[in-house]
PDB file of C-alpha atoms and ligand atoms in Angstrom:
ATOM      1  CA  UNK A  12    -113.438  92.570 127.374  1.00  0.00           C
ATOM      2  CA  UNK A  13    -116.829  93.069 128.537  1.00  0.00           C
ATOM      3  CA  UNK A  14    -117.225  97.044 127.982  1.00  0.00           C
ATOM      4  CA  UNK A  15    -120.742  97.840 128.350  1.00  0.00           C
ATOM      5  CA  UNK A  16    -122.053  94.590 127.546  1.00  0.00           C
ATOM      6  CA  UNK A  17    -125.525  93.413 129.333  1.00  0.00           C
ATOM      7  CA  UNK A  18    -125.474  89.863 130.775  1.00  0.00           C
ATOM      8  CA  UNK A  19    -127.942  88.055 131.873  1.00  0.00           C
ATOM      9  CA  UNK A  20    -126.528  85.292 135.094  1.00  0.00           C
ATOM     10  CA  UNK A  21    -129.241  83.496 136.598  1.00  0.00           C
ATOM     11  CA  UNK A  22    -127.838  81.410 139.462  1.00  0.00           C
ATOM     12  CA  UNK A  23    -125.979  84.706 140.610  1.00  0.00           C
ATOM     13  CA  UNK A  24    -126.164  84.416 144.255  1.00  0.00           C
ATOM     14  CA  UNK A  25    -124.564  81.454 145.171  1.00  0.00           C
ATOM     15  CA  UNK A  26    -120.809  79.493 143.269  1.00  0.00           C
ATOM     16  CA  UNK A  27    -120.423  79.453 139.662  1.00  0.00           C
ATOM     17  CA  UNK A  28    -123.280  82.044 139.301  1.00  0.00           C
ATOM     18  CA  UNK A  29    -121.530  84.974 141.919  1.00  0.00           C
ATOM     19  CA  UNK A  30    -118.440  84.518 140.383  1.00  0.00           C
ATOM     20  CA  UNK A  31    -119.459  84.923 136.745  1.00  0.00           C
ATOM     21  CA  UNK A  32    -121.118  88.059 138.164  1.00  0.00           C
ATOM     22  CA  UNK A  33    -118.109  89.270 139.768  1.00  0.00           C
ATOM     23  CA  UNK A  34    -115.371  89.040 136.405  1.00  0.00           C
ATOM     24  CA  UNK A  35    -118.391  90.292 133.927  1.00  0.00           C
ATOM     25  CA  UNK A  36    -118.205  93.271 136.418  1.00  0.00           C
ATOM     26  CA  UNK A  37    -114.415  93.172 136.403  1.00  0.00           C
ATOM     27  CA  UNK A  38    -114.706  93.468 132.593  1.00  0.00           C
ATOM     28  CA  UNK A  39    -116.380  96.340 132.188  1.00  0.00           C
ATOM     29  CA  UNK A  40    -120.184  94.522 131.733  1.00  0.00           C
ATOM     30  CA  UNK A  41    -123.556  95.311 133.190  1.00  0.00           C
ATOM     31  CA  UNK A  42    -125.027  92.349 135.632  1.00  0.00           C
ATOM     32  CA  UNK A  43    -128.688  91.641 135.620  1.00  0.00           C
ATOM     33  CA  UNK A  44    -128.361  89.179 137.883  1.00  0.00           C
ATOM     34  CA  UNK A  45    -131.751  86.704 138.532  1.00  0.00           C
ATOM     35  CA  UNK A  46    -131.854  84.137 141.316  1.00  0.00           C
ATOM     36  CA  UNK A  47    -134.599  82.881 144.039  1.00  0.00           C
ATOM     37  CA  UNK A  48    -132.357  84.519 146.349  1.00  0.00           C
ATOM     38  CA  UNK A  49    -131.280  87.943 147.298  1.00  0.00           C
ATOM     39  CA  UNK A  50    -128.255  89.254 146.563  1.00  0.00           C
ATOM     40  CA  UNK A  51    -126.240  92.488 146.674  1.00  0.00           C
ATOM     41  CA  UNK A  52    -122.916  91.216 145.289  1.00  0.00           C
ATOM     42  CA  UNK A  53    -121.503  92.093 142.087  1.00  0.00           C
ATOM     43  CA  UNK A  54    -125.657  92.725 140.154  1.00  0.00           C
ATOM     44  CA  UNK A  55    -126.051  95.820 138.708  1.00  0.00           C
ATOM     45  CA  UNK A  56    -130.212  94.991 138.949  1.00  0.00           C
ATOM     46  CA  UNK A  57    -131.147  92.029 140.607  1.00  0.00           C
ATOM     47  CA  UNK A  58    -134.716  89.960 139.395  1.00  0.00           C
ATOM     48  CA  UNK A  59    -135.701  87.620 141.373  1.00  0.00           C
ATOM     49  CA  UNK A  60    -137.490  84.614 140.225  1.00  0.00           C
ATOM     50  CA  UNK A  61    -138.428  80.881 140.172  1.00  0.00           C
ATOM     51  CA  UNK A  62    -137.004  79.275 137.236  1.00  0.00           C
ATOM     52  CA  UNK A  63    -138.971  76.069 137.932  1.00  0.00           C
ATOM     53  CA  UNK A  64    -142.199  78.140 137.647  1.00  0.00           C
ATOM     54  CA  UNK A  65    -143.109  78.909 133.939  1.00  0.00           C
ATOM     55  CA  UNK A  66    -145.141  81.776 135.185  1.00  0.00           C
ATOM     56  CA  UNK A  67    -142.334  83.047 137.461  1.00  0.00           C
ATOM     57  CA  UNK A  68    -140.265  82.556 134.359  1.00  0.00           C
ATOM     58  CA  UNK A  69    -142.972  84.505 132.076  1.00  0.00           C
ATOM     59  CA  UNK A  70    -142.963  87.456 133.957  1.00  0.00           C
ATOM     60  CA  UNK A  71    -139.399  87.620 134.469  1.00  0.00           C
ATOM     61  CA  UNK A  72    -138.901  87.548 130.351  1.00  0.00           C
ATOM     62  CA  UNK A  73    -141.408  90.374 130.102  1.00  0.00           C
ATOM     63  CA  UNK A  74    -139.402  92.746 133.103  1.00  0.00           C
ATOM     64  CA  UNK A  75    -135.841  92.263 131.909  1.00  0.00           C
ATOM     65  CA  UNK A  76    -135.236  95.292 129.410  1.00  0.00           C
ATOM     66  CA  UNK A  77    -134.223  95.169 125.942  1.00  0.00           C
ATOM     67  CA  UNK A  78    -130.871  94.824 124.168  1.00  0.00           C
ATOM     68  CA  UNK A  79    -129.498  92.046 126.061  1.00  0.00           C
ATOM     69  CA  UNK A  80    -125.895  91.116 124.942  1.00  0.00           C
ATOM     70  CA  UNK A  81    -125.438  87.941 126.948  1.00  0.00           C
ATOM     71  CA  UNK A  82    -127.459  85.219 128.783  1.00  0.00           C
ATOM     72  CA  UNK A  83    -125.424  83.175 131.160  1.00  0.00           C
ATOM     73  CA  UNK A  84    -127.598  80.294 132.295  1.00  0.00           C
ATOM     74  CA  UNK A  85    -125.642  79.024 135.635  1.00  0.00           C
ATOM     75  CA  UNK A  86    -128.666  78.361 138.554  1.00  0.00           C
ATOM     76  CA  UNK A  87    -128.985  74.756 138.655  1.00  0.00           C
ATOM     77  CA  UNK A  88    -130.285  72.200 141.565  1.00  0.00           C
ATOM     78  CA  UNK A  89    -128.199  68.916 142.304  1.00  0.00           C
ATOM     79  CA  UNK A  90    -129.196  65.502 142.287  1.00  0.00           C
ATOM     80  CA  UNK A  91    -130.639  65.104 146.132  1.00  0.00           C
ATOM     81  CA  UNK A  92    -133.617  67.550 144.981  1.00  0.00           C
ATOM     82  CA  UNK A  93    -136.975  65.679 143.122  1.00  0.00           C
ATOM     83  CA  UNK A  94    -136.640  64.446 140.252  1.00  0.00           C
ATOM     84  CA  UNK A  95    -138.795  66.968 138.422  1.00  0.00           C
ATOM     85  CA  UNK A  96    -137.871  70.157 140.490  1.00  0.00           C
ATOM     86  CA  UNK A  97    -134.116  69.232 138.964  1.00  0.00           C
ATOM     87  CA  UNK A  98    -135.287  68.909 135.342  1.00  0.00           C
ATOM     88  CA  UNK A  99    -137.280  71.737 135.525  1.00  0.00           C
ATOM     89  CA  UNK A 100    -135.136  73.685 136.920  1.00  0.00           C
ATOM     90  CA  UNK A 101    -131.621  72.657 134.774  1.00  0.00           C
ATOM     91  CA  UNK A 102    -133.485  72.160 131.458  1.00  0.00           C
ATOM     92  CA  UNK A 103    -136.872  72.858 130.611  1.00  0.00           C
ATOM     93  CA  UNK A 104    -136.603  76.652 132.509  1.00  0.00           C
ATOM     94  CA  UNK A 105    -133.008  77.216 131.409  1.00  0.00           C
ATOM     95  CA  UNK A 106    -134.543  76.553 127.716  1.00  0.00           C
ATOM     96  CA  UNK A 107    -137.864  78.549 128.679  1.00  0.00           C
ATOM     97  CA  UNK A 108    -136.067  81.340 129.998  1.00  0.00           C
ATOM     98  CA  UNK A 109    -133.740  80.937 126.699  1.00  0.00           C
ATOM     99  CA  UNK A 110    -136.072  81.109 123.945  1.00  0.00           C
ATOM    100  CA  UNK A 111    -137.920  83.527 125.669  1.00  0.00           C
ATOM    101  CA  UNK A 112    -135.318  86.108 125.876  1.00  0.00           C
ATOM    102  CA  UNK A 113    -134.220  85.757 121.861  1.00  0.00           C
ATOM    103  CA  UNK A 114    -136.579  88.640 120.899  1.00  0.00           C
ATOM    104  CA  UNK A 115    -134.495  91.044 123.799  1.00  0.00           C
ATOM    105  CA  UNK A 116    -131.111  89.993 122.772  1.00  0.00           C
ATOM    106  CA  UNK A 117    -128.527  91.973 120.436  1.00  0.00           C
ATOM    107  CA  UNK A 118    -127.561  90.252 117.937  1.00  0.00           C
ATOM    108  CA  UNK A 119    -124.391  89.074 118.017  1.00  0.00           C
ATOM    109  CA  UNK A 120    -126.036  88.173 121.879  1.00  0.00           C
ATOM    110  CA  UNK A 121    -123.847  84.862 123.530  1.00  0.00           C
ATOM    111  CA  UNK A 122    -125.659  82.292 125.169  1.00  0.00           C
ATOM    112  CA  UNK A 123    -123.557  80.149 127.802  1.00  0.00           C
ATOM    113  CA  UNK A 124    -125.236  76.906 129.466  1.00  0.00           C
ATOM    114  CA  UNK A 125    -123.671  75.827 132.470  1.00  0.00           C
ATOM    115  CA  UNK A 126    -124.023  71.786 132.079  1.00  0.00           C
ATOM    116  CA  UNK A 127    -121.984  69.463 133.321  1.00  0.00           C
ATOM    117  CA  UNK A 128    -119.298  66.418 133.433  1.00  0.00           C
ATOM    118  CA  UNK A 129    -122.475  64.517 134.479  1.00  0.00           C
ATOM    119  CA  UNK A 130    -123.616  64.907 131.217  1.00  0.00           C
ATOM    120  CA  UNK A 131    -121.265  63.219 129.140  1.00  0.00           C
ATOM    121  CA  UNK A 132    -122.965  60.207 128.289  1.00  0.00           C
ATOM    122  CA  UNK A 133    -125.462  62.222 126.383  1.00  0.00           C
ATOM    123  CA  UNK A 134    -124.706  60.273 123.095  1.00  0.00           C
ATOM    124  CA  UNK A 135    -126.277  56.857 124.773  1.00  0.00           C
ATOM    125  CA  UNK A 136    -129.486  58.815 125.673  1.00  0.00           C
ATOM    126  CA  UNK A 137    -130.869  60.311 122.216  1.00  0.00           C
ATOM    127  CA  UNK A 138    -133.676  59.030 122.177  1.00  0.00           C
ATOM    128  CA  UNK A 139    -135.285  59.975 125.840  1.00  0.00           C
ATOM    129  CA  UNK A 140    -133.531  63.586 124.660  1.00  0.00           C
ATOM    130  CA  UNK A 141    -135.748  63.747 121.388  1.00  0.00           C
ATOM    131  CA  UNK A 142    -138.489  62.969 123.506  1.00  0.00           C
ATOM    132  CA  UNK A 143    -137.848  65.587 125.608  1.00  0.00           C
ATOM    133  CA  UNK A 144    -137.380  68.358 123.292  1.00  0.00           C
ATOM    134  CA  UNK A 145    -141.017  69.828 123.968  1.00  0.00           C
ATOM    135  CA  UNK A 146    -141.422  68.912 127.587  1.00  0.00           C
ATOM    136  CA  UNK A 147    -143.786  70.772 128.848  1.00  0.00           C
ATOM    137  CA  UNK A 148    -143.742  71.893 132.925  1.00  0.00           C
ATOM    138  CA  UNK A 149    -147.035  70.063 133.431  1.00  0.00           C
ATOM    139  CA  UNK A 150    -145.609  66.742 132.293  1.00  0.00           C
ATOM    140  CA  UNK A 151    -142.317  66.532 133.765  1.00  0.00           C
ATOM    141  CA  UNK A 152    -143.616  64.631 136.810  1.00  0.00           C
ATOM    142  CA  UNK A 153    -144.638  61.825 134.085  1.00  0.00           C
ATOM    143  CA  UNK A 154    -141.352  62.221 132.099  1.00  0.00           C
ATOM    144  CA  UNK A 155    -138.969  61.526 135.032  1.00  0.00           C
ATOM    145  CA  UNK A 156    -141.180  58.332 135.802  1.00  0.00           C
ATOM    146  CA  UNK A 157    -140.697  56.799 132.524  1.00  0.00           C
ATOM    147  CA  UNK A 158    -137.457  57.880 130.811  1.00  0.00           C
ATOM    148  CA  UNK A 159    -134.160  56.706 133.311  1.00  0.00           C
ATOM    149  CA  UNK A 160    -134.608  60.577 134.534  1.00  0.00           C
ATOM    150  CA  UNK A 161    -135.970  60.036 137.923  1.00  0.00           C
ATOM    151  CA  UNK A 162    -134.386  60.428 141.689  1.00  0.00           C
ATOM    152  CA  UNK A 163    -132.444  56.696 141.722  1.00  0.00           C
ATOM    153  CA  UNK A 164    -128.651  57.457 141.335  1.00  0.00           C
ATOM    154  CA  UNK A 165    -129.707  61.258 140.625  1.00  0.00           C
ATOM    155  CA  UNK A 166    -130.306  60.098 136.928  1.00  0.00           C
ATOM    156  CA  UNK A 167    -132.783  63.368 137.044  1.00  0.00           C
ATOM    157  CA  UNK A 168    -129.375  65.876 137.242  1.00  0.00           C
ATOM    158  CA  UNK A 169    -127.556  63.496 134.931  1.00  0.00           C
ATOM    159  CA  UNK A 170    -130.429  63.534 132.019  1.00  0.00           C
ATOM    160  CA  UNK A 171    -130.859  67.285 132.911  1.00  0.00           C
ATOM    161  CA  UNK A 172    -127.304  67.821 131.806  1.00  0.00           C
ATOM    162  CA  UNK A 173    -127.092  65.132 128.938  1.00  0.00           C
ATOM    163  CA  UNK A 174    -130.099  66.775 127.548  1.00  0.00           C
ATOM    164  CA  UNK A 175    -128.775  70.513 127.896  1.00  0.00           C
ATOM    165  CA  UNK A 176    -125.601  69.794 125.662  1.00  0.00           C
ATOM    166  CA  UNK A 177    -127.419  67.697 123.261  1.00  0.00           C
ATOM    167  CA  UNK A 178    -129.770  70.832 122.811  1.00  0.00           C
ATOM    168  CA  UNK A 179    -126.848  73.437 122.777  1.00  0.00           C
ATOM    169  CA  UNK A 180    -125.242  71.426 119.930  1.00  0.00           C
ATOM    170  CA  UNK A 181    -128.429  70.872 118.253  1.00  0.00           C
ATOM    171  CA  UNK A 182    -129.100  74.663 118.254  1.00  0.00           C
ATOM    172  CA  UNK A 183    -125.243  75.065 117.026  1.00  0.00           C
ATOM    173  CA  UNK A 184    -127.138  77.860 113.998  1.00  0.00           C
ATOM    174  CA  UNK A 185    -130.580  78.362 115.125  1.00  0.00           C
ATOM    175  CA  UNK A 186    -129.816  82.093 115.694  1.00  0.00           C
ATOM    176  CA  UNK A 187    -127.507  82.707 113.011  1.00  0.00           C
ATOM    177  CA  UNK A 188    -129.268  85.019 110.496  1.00  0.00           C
ATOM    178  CA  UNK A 189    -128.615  87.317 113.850  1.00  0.00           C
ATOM    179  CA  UNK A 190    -125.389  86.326 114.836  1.00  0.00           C
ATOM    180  CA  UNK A 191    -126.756  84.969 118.645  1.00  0.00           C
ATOM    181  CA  UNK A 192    -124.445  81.969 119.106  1.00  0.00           C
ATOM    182  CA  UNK A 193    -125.272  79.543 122.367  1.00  0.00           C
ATOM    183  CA  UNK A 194    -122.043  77.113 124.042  1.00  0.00           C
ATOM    184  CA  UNK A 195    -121.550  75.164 126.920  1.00  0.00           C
ATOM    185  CA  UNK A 196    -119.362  74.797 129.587  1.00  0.00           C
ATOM    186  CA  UNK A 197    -119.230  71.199 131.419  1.00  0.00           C
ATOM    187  CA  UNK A 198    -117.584  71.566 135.250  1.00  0.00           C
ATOM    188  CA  UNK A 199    -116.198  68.726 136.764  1.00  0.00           C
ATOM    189  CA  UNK A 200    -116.845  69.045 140.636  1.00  0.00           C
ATOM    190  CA  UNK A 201    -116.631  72.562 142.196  1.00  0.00           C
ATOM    191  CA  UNK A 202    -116.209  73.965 145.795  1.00  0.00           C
ATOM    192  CA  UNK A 203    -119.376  75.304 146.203  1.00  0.00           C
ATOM    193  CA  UNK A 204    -122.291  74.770 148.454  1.00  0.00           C
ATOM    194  CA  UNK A 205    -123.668  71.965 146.534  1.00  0.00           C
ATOM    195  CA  UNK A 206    -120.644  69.484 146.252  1.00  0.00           C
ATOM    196  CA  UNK A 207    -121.855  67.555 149.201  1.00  0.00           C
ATOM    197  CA  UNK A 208    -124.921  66.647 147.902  1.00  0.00           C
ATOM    198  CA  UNK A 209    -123.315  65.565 144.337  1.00  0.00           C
ATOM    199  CA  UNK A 210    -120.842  63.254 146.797  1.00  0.00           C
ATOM    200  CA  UNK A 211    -123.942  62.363 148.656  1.00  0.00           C
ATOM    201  CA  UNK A 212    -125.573  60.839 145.688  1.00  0.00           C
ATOM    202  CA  UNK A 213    -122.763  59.157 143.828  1.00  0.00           C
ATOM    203  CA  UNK A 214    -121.004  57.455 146.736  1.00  0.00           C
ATOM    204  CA  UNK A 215    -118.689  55.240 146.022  1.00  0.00           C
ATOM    205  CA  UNK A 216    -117.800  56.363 142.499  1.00  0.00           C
ATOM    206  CA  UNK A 217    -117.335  60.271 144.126  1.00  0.00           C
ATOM    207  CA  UNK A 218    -114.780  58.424 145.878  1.00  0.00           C
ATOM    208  CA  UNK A 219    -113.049  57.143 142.923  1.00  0.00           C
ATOM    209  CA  UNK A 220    -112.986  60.247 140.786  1.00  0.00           C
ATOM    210  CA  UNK A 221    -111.559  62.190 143.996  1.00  0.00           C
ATOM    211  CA  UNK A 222    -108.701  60.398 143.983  1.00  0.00           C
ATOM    212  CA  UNK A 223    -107.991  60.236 140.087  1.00  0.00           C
ATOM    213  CA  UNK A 224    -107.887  63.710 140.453  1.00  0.00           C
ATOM    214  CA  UNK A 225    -105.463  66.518 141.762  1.00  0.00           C
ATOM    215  CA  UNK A 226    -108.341  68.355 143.293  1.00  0.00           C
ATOM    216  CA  UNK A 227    -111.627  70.054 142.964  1.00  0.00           C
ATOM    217  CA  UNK A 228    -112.390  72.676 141.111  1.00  0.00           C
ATOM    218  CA  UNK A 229    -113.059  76.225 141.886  1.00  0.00           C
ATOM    219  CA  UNK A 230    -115.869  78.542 140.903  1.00  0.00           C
ATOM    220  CA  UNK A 231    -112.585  80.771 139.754  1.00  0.00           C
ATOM    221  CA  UNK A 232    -111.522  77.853 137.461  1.00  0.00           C
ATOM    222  CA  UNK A 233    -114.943  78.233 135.810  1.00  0.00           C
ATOM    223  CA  UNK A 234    -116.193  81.483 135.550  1.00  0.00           C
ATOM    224  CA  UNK A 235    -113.408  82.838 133.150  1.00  0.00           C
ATOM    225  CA  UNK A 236    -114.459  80.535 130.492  1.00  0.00           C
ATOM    226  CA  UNK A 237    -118.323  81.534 130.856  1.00  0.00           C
ATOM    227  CA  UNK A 238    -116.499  85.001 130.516  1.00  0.00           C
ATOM    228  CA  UNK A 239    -114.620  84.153 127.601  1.00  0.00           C
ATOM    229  CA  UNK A 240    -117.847  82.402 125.758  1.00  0.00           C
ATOM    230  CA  UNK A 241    -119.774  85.555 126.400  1.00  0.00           C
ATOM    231  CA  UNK A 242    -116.893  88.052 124.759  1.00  0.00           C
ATOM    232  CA  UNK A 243    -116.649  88.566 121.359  1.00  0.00           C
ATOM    233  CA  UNK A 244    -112.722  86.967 121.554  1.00  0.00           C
ATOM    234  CA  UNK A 245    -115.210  83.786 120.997  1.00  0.00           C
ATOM    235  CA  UNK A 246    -117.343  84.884 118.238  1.00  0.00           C
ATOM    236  CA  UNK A 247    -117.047  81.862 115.988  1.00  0.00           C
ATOM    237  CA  UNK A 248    -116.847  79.224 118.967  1.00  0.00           C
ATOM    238  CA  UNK A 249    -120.499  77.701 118.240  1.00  0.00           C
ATOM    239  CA  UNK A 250    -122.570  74.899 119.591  1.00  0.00           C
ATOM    240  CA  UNK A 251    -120.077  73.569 121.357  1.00  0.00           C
ATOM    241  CA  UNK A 252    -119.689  72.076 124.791  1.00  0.00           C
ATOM    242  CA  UNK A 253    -115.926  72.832 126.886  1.00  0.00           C
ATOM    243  CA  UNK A 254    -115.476  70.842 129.799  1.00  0.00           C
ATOM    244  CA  UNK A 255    -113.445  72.375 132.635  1.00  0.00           C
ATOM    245  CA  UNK A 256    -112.637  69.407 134.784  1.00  0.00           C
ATOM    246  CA  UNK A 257    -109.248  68.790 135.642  1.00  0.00           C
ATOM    247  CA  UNK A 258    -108.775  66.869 132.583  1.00  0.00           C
ATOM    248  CA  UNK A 259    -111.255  63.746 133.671  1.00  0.00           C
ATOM    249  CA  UNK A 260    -113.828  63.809 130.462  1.00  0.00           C
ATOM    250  CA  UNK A 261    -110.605  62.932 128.751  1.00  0.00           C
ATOM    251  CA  UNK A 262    -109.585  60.455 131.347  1.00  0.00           C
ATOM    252  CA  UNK A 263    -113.054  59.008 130.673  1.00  0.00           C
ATOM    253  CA  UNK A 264    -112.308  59.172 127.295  1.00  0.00           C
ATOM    254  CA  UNK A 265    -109.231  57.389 126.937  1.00  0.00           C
ATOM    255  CA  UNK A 266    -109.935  54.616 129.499  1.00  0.00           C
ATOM    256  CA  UNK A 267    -113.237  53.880 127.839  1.00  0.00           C
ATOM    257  CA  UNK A 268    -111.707  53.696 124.630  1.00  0.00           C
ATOM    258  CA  UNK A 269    -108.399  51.991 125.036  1.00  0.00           C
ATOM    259  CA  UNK A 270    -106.364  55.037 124.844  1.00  0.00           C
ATOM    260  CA  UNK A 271    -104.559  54.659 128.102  1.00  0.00           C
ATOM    261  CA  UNK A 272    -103.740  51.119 128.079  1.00  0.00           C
TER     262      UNK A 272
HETATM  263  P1  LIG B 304    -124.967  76.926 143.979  1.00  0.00           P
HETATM  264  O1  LIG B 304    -126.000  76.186 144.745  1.00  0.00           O
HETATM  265  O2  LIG B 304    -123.816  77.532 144.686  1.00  0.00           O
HETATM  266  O3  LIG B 304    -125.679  78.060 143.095  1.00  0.00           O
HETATM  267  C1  LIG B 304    -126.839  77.811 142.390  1.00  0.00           C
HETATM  268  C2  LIG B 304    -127.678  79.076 142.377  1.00  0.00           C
HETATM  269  O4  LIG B 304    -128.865  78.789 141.610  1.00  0.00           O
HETATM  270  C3  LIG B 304    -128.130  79.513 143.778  1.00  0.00           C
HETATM  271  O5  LIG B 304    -127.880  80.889 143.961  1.00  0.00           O
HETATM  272  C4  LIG B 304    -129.617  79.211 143.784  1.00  0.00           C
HETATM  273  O6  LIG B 304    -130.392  80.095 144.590  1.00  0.00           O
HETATM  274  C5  LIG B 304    -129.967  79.335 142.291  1.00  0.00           C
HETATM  275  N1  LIG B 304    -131.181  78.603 141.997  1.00  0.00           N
HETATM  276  C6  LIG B 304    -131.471  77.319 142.320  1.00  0.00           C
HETATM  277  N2  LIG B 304    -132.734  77.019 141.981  1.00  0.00           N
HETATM  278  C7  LIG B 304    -133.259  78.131 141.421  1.00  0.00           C
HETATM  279  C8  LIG B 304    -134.530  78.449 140.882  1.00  0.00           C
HETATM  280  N3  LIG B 304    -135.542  77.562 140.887  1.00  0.00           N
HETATM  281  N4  LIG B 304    -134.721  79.684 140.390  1.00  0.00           N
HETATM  282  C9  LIG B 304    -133.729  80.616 140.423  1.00  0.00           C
HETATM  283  N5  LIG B 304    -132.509  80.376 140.928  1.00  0.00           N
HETATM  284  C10 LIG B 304    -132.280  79.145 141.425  1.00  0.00           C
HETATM  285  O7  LIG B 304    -124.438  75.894 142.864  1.00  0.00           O
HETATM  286  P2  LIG B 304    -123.173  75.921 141.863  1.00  0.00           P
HETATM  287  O8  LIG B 304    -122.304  74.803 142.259  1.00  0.00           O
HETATM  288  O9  LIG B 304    -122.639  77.272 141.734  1.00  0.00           O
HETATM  289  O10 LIG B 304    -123.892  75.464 140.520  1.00  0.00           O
HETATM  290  C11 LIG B 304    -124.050  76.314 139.407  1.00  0.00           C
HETATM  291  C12 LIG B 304    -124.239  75.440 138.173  1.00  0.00           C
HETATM  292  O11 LIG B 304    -123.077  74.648 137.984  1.00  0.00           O
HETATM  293  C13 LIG B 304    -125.406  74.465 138.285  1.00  0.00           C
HETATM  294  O12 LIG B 304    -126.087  74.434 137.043  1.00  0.00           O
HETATM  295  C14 LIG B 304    -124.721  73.136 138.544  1.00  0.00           C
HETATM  296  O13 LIG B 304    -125.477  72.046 138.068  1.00  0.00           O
HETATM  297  C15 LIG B 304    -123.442  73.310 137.754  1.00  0.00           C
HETATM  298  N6  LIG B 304    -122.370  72.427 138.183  1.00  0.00           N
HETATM  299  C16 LIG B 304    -121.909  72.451 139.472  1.00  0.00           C
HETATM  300  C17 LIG B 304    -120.918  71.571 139.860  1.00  0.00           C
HETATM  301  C18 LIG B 304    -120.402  71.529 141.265  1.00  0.00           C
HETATM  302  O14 LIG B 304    -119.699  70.555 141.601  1.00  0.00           O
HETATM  303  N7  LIG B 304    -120.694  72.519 142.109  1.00  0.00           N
HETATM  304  C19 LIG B 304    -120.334  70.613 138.899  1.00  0.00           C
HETATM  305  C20 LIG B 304    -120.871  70.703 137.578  1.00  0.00           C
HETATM  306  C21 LIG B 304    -121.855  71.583 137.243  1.00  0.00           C
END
C-alpha cells in the first residue's frame, strides 16, 4: 500500500507514533522517523529533534532529504505539561515543521495531523483560533495567558487540538495545484504512556466517559487510519478530520443535540 513511499512520523518512539512506524514499514514504506528520543524500532533513519524549538525545528527541515511522500505529524505533549510547551509543541511546531517541509514533498505528498477528541469544540473557539493563526514561538507564553489556552483544566491541549483541525480544514486546498492533501485523525483515549496524565487532568469527567464507553483505545486502532490517510486509496479524502473513538464524538453529538432522547 505503501511501496516505496517516504514518510515522515514525528512522535515515532513512543504510542501512536511507533505504531504508525511499524504498519508504514509493514507496507512496504520508508520511515524517517523524528522524535526527542532515541529509537531503533521500525525507522529506517531516525532525526532527532525538539519540535518546541523553532531552531531545533529549522535545522531538522534543512537535514531531512528531498522527495518526501508523507508527513505524519503524531508527537504531541498532554495536558499536565505548561501551557506553552503543549501549544508549541501540538500546534505551532506541528505547523512549523509542516509548512516547512512543503518545498521537500512529492506532490501528491499526504499530510496526517494527529489531533484529538479534545478538540471537538473547535467551532465555539474561532475566534482565539484566528488569532492564533501566526503565533509566533516567542509569544506563546502571552497567548496561553490571555486566550482560555492556559494550564487550568488543560485548556492548553484542548485549544492545541481545536486549533489543529480548524487549520487542517482551513488548509482543505492550499496545496492543490500539487496535489499535497493534509487530514486529521481525532483519537479518543489510547493505551499509551500518556493516558494517565489525560485522566489526571480531567477527573471526574475521565470518569464519566470511561464508563460510556466499551474500552480504550489502542495505538493499533489508530495507526491504520494514519496509514490509510497517507496511501493513495485516500487520494480525494481532503481537509477533513476522522475521529477514531469508540463512537463517543457521535455520542457527544447526539446527546448535545437531542438525537438520543
Ligand atoms: P506518547 O507519549 O506515547 O508519544 C509521544 C511521542 O512524542 C514520544 O515519543 C515523545 O518523545 C514525542 N515528543 C514529545 N514531545 C516532543 C518534542 N518536543 N519533540 C519531538 N518529539 C516529541 O503519546 P501518544 O499517546 O502516542 O500520543 C501521540 C499523539 O496522539 C499526540 O499528539 C496526542 O496528543 C494524541 N492523542 C493521544 C491520545 C491518548 O489518549 N494517548 C488521545 C488523543 C490524541
Amino acid at each position: 500500500m505503501l511501496n516505496g513511499k517516504k514518510i515522515v512520523v514525528t512522535g515515532c518512539a513512543s504510542g501512536i507514533g511507533k505504531e504508525v512506524a511499524r504498519l508504514i514499514k509493514e507496507a512496504g514504506g520508508y520511515v524517517l522517523g523524528v522524535d526527542l528520543s532515541v529509537t531503533d524500532d521500525y525507522v529506517d533513519e531516525l532525526y532527532r529533534a525538539d519540535l518546541s524549538d523553532p531552531e531545533s525545528i529549522r535545522d531538522l527541515i534543512h537535514v531531512l532529504p528531498r522527495g518526501i511522500d508523507g508527513l505524519a505529524n503524531v508527537a504531541g505533549l498532554p495536558p499536565t505539561k505548561p501551557a506553552a510547551k503543549v501549544l508549541a509543541v501540538n500546534y505551532v511546531g506541528l505547523k512549523a515543521l509542516t509548512v516547512g517541509l512543503v518545498p521537500k514533498m512529492e506532490d501528491g505528498a499526504s499530510i496526517v495531523n494527529v489531533a484529538s477528541l479534545a478538540g471537538i469544540g473547535w467551532p465555539n473557539m474561532v475566534s482565539s483560533i484566528l488569532e492564533s493563526e501566526s503565533l509566533a514561538f516567542e509569544d506563546i507564553e502571552q497567548f496561553v495567558k490571555t486566550h482560555d489556552a492556559g494550564d487550568a483544566g488543560g485548556r492548553s491541549y484542548f485549544f492545541s487540538k481545536e486549533a489543529l483541525i480548524a487549520w487542517t480544514l482551513k488548509n482543505r486546498w492550499t496545496w492543490r495545484d500539487r496535489g499535497i492533501r493534509m487530514n486529521c485523525v481525532s483519537p479518543g483515549p489510547v493505551v499509551t504512556p500518556i493516558l494517565q496524565d489525560f485522566l489526571e487532568t480531567l477527573g471526574e469527567r475521565a470518569a464519566q466517559d470511561a464508563k460510556i464507553m466499551d474500552r480504550p483505545g489502542t495505538p493499533e486502532d489508530i495507526a491504520p487510519v494514519v496509514v490509510f490517510l497517507l496511501s493513495d486509496g485516500s487520494a480525494w479524502i481532503r481537509g477533513t478530520n476522522i475521529p477514531v473513538d469508540g463512537g463517543m464524538s457521535s455520542h457527544i453529538a447526539c446527546e448535545s443535540t437531542g438525537l438520543s432522547v
